[in-house]
Short mmCIF file of C-alpha atoms in Angstrom, two decimals:
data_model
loop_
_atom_site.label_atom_id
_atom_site.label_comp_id
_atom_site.label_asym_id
_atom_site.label_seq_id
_atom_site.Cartn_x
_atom_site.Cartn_y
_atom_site.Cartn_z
CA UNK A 82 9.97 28.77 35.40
CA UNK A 83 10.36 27.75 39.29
CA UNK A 84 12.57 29.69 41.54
CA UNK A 85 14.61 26.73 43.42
CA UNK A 86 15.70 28.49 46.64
CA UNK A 87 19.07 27.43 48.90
CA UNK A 88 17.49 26.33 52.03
CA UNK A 89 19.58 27.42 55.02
CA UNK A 90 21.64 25.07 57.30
CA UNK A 91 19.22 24.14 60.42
CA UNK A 92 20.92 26.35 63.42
CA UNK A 93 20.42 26.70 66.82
CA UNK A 94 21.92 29.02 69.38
CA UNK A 95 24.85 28.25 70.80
CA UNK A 96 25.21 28.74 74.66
CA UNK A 97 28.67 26.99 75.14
CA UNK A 98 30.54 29.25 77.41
CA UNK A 99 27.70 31.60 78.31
CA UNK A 100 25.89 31.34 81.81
CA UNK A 101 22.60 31.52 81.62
CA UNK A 102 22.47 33.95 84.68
CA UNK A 103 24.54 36.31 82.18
CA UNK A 104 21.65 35.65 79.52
CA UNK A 105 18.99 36.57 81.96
CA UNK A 106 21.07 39.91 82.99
CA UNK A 107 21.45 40.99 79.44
CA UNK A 108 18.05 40.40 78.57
CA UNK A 109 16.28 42.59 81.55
CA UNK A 110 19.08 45.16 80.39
CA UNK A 111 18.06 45.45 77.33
CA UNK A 112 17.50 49.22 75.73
CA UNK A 113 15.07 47.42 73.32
CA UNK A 114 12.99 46.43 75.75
CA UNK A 115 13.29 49.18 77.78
CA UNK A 116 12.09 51.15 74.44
CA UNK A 117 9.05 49.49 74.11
CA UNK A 118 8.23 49.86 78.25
CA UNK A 119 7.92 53.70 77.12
CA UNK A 120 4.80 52.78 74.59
CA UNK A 121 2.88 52.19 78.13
CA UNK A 122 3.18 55.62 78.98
CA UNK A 123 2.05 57.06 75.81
CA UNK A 124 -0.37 54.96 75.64
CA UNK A 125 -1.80 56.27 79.31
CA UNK A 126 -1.25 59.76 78.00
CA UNK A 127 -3.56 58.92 74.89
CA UNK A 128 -6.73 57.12 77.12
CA UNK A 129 -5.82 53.68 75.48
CA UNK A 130 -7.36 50.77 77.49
CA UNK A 131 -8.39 48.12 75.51
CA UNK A 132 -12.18 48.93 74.48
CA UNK A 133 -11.30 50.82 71.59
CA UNK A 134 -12.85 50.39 68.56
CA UNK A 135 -9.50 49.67 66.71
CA UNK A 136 -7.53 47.59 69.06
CA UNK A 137 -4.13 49.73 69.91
CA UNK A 138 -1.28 48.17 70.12
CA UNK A 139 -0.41 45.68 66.88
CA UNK A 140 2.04 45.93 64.44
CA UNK A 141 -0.75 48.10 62.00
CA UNK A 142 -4.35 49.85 62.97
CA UNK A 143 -6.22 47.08 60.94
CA UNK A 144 -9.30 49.53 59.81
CA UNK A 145 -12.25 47.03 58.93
CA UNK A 146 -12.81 48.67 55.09
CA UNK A 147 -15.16 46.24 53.20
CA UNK A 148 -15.17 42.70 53.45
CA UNK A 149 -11.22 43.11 54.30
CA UNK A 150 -8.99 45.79 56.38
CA UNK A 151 -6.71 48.57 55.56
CA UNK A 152 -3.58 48.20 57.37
CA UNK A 153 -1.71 51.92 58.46
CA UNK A 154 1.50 52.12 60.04
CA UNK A 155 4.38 54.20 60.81
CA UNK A 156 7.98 54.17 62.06
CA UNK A 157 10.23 56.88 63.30
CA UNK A 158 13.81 55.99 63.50
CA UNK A 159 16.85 56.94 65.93
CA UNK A 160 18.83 59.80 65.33
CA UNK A 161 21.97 58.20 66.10
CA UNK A 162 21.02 55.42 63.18
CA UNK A 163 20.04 57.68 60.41
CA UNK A 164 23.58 59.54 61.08
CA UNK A 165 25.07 56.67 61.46
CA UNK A 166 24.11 55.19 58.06
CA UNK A 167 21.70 57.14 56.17
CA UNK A 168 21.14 54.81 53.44
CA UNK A 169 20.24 51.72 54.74
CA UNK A 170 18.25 54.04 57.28
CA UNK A 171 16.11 54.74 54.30
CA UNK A 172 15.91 51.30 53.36
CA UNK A 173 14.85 50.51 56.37
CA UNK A 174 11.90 52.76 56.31
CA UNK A 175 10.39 50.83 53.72
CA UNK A 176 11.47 47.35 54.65
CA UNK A 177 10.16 47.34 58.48
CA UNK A 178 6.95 49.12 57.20
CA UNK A 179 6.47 46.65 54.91
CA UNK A 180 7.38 44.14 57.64
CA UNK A 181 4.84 45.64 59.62
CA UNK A 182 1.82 45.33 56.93
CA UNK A 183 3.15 41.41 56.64
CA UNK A 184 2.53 40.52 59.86
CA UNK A 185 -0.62 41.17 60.19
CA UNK A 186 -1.50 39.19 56.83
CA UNK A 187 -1.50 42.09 54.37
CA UNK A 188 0.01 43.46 51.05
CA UNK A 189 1.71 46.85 50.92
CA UNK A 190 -0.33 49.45 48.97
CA UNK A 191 1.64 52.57 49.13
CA UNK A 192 4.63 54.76 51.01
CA UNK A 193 4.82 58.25 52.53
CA UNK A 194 8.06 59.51 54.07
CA UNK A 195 8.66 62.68 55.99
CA UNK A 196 12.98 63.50 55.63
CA UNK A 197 14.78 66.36 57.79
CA UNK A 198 18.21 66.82 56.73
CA UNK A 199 21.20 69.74 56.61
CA UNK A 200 20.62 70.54 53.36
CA UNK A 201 19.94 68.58 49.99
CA UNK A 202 23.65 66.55 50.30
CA UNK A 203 22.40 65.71 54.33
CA UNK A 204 19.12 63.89 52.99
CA UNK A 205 20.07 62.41 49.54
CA UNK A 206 21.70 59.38 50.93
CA UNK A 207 18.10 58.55 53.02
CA UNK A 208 16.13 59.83 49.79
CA UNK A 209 18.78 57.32 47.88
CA UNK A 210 18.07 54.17 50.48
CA UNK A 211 14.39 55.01 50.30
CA UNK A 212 13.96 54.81 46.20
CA UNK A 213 16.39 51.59 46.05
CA UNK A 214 13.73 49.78 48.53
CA UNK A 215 10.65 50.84 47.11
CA UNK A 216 12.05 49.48 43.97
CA UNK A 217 13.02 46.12 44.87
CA UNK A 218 10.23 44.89 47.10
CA UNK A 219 7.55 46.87 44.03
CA UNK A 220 5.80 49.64 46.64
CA UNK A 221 5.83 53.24 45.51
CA UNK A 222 6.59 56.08 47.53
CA UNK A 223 3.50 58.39 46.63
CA UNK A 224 4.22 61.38 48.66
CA UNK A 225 5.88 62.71 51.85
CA UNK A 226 6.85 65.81 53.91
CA UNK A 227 11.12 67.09 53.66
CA UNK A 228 12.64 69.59 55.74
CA UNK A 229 16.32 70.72 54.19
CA UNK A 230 17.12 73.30 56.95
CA UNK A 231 17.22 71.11 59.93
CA UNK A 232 20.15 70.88 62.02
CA UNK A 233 20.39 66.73 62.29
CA UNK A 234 18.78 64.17 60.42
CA UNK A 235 15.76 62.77 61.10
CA UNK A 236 13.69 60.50 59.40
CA UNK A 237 9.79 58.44 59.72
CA UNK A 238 8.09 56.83 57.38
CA UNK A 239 3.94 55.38 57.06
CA UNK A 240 2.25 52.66 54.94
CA UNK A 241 -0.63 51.63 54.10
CA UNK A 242 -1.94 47.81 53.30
CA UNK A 243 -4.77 45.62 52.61
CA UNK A 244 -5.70 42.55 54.19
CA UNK A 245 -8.00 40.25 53.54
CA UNK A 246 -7.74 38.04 56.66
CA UNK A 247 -5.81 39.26 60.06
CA UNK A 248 -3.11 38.27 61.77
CA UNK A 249 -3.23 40.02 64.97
CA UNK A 250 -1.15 40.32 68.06
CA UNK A 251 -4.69 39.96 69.81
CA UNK A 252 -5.26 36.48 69.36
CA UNK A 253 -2.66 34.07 70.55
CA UNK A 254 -4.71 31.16 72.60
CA UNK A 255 -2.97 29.03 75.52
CA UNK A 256 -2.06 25.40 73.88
CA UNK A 257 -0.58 27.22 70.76
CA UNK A 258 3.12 26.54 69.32
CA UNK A 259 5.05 29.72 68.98
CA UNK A 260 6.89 29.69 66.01
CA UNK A 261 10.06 31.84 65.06
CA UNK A 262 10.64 32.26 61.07
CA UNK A 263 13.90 33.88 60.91
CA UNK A 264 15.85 34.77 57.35
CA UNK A 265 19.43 33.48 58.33
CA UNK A 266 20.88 34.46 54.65
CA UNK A 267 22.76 38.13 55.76
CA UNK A 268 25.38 39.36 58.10
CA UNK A 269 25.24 42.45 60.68
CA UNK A 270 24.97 45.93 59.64
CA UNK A 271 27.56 46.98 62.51
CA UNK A 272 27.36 48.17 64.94
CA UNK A 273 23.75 48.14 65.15
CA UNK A 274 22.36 44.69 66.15
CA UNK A 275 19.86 45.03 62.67
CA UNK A 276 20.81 41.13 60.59
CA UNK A 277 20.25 42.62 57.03
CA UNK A 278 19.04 39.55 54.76
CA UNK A 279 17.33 42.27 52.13
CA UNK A 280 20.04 44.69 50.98
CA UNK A 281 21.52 41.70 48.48
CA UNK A 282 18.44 40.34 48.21
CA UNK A 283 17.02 39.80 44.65
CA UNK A 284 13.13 41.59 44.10
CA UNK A 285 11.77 38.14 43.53
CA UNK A 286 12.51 36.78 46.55
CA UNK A 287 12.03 40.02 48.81
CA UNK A 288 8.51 39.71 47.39
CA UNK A 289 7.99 36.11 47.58
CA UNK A 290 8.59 35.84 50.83
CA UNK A 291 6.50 38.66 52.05
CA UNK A 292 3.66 37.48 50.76
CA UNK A 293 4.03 33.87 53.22
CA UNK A 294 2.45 35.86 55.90
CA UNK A 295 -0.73 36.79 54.05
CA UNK A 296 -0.72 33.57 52.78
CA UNK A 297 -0.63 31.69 55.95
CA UNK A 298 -3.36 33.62 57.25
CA UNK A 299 -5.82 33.47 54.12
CA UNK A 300 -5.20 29.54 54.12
CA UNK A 301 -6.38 29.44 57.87
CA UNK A 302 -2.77 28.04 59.28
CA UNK A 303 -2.64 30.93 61.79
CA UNK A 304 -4.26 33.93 63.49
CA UNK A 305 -1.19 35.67 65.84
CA UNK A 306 1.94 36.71 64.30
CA UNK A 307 3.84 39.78 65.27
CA UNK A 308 7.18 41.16 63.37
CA UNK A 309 10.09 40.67 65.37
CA UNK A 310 11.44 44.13 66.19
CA UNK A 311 13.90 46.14 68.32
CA UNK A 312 13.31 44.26 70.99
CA UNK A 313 14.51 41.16 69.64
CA UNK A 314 12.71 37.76 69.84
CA UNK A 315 12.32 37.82 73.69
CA UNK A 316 11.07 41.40 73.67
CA UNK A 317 8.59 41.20 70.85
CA UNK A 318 7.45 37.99 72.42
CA UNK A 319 6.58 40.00 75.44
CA UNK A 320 4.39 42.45 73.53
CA UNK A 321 2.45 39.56 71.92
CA UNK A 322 1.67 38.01 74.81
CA UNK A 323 0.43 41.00 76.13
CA UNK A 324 -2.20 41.74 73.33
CA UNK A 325 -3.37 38.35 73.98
CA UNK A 326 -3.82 38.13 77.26
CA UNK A 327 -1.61 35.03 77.34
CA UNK A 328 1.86 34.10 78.68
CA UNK A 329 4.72 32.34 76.83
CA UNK A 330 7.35 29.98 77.30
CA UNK A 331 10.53 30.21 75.37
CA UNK A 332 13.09 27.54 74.72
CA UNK A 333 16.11 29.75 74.21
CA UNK A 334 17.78 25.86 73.00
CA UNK A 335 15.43 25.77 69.86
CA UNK A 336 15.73 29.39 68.51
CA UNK A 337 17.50 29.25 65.10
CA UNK A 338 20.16 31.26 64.18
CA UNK A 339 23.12 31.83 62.07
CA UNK A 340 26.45 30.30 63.02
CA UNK A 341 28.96 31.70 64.76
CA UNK A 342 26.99 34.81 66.57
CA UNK A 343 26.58 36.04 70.04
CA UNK A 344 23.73 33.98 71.16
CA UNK A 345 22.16 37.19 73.38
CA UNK A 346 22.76 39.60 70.70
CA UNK A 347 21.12 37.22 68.46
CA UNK A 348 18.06 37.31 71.12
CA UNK A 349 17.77 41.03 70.54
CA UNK A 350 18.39 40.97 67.33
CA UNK A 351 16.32 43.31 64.69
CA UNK A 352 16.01 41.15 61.42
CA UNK A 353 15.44 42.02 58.10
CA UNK A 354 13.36 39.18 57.70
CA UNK A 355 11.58 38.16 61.41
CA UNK A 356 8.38 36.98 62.59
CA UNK A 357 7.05 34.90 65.74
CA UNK A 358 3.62 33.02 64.99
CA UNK A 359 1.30 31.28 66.76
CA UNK A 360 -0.33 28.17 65.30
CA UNK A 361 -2.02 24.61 66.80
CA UNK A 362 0.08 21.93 66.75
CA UNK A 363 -1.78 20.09 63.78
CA UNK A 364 -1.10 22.38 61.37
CA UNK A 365 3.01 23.23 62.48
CA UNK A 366 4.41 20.38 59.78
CA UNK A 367 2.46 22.32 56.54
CA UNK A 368 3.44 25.87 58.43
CA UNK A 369 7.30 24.89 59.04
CA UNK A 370 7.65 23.26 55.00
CA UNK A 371 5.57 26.17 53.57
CA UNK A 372 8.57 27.99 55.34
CA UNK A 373 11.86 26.09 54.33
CA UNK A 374 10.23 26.15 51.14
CA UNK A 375 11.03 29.55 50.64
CA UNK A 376 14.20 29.24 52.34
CA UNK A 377 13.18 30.91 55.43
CA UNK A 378 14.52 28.87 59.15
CA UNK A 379 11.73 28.30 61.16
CA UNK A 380 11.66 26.28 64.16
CA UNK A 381 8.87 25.72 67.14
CA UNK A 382 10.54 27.83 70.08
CA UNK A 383 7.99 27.80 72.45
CA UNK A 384 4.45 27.39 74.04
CA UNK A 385 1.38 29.56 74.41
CA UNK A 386 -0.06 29.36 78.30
CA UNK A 387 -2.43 30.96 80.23
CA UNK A 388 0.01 32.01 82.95
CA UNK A 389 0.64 35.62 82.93
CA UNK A 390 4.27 36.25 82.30
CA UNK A 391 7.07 35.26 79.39
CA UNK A 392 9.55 33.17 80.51
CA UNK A 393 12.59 31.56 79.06
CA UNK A 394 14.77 27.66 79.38
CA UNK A 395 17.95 27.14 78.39
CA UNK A 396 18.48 23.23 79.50
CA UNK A 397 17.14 22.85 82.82
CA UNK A 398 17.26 26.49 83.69
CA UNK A 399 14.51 28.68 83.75
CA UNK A 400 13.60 32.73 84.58
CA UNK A 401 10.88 35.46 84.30
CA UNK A 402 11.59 37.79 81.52
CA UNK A 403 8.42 39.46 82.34
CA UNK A 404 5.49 39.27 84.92
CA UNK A 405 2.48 41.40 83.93
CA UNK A 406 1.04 40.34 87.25
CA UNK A 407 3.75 42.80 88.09
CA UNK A 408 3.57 45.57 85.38
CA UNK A 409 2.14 46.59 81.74
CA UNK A 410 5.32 46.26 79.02
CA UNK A 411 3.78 48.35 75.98
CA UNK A 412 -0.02 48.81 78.13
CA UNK A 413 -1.71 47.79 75.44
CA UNK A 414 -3.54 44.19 77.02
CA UNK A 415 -7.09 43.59 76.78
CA UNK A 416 -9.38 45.69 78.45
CA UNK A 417 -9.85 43.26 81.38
CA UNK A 418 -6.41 44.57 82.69
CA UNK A 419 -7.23 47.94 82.83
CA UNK A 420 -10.54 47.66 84.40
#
């Protein structure tokens, strides 16, 4: 039996009412940006510069194992969220890892999750959002670390994947359409700006859709993706534009989005569901239907270039989100830059 899917109303931000000087303000004040600016000066600390042997700096280490790569990854999460909502915190350690492994063209293998809580009541609501992801999107938890005597809650949690082909935040190529594929079926998790498409999700389609990333990349329809993360679209623009060595052009106009919301939150938005690819132009009708089909909104926002910096239009206005002429954002480039 098919699984017909409700494909979602085609969107785009609204900027009625909203200068885009304001836009450009809220963006270079944004914490999740300034977030991933600190990953530059761990990545100092550590002796990263582009020549290592694993490229630094993706949304997984991609570890060439056979004729494929295992994919390892790991998130650590805010305090303030995990006391804030301890459940979906939980979930969330599964989903963005998960996330994570699918953006780089892989399948989820297995879970590890390290807990600190007040006591056993503190960390069974995380324990609780944990087990009720694992078991909808099918990837066991096989192991972990918990610490019941800590004074505030604390949570991270690692994966591990397989892919057979990458998608990489390392190759993005000037001429290329940047895609945004965007899961527009949710609602804010207040008063966090995370759009939670999953949580009423059924496992069939959690799954499904996960597995368009991979799929793209083992049919040879793209090579760059990245997940779109705390730093919203802009932000995690940024960082893949960075890996490559590339700039971008963003058509704030063309971004899709659900109706009715803040058009700058939605720009720093954290999605359940979130990715930003880069494909040639020949191939962006089969990419955008193989989309929809699944019920996923998906819309060419911008333009690859070979000019060092991520901008953004709205109309006929235009501004620098970031110059790396200027500065590193995560310091993570190719190794060129840090020769």
């Amino acid at each position: 039996m098919s699984l017909t899917l409700a494909r979602p109303a085609a969107r785009r931000l609204d900027f009625s009412g909203v200068a885009f000087s304001e836009v450009v303000s809220r963006l270079h004040a944004s914490a999740g940006l300034a977030s991933k600016a600190d990953i530059a000066r761990a990545a100092a600390r550590l002796g990263f510069d582009g020549r290592e042997a694993i490229r630094v700096g993706d949304d997984c280490a991609a570890i060439p194992d056979g004729e494929g790569y295992l994919l390892f990854a790991i998130e650590g999460f805010m305090n303030g969220f995990v006391a804030a909502d301890p459940w979906f915190a939980g979930w969330c350690g599964v989903m963005v890892n998960l996330s994570d492994i699918a953006a780089m063209g892989g399948r989820p293998l297995a879970v590890v999750d390290a807990v600190w809580a007040k006591g056993e009541d503190g960390a069974a609501p995380v324990l609780e959002g944990l087990r009720a992801a694992s078991a909808r999107f099918g990837v066991p938890i096989v192991g972990g670390h918990t610490n019941l005597a800590s004074e505030q809650g604390q949570l991270s949690v690692a994966v591990l994947g397989r892919a057979n082909k990458l998608l990489t935040s390392f190759d993005a190529r000037p001429g290329e359409v940047l895609v945004a594929a965007i899961d527009l079926r949710g609602r804010y998790r207040e008063p966090f700006s995370n759009w939670d498409a999953a949580t009423d999700a059924p496992a069939e389609r959690l799954r499904g859709d996960l597995d368009l990333l991979p799929r793209l990349a083992e049919a040879g329809l793209a090579r760059a993706a990245k997940d779109i993360s705390q730093a919203g679209l802009v932000g995690t623009a940024a960082m893949l534009a960075e890996g490559s060595g590339v700039g971008i052009e963003i058509d704030l106009d063309a971004v899709p989005a659900p109706e009715g919301v803040d058009p700058v939150r939605w720009l720093m938005t954290f999605p359940s569901f979130g990715y930003i690819i880069t494909i040639g132009h020949t191939v962006l009708p089969i990419v955008l239907t193989s989309l929809a089909e699944r019920g996923i909104a998906a819309a060419a926002v911008g333009t690859v270039t070979a000019e060092r910096k991520v901008t953004i239009r709205q109309g006929l206005e235009c501004d620098t989100v970031w110059d790396f002429a200027r500065a590193p954002l995560i310091g993570c480039g190719p190794a060129e830059d840090a020769a």
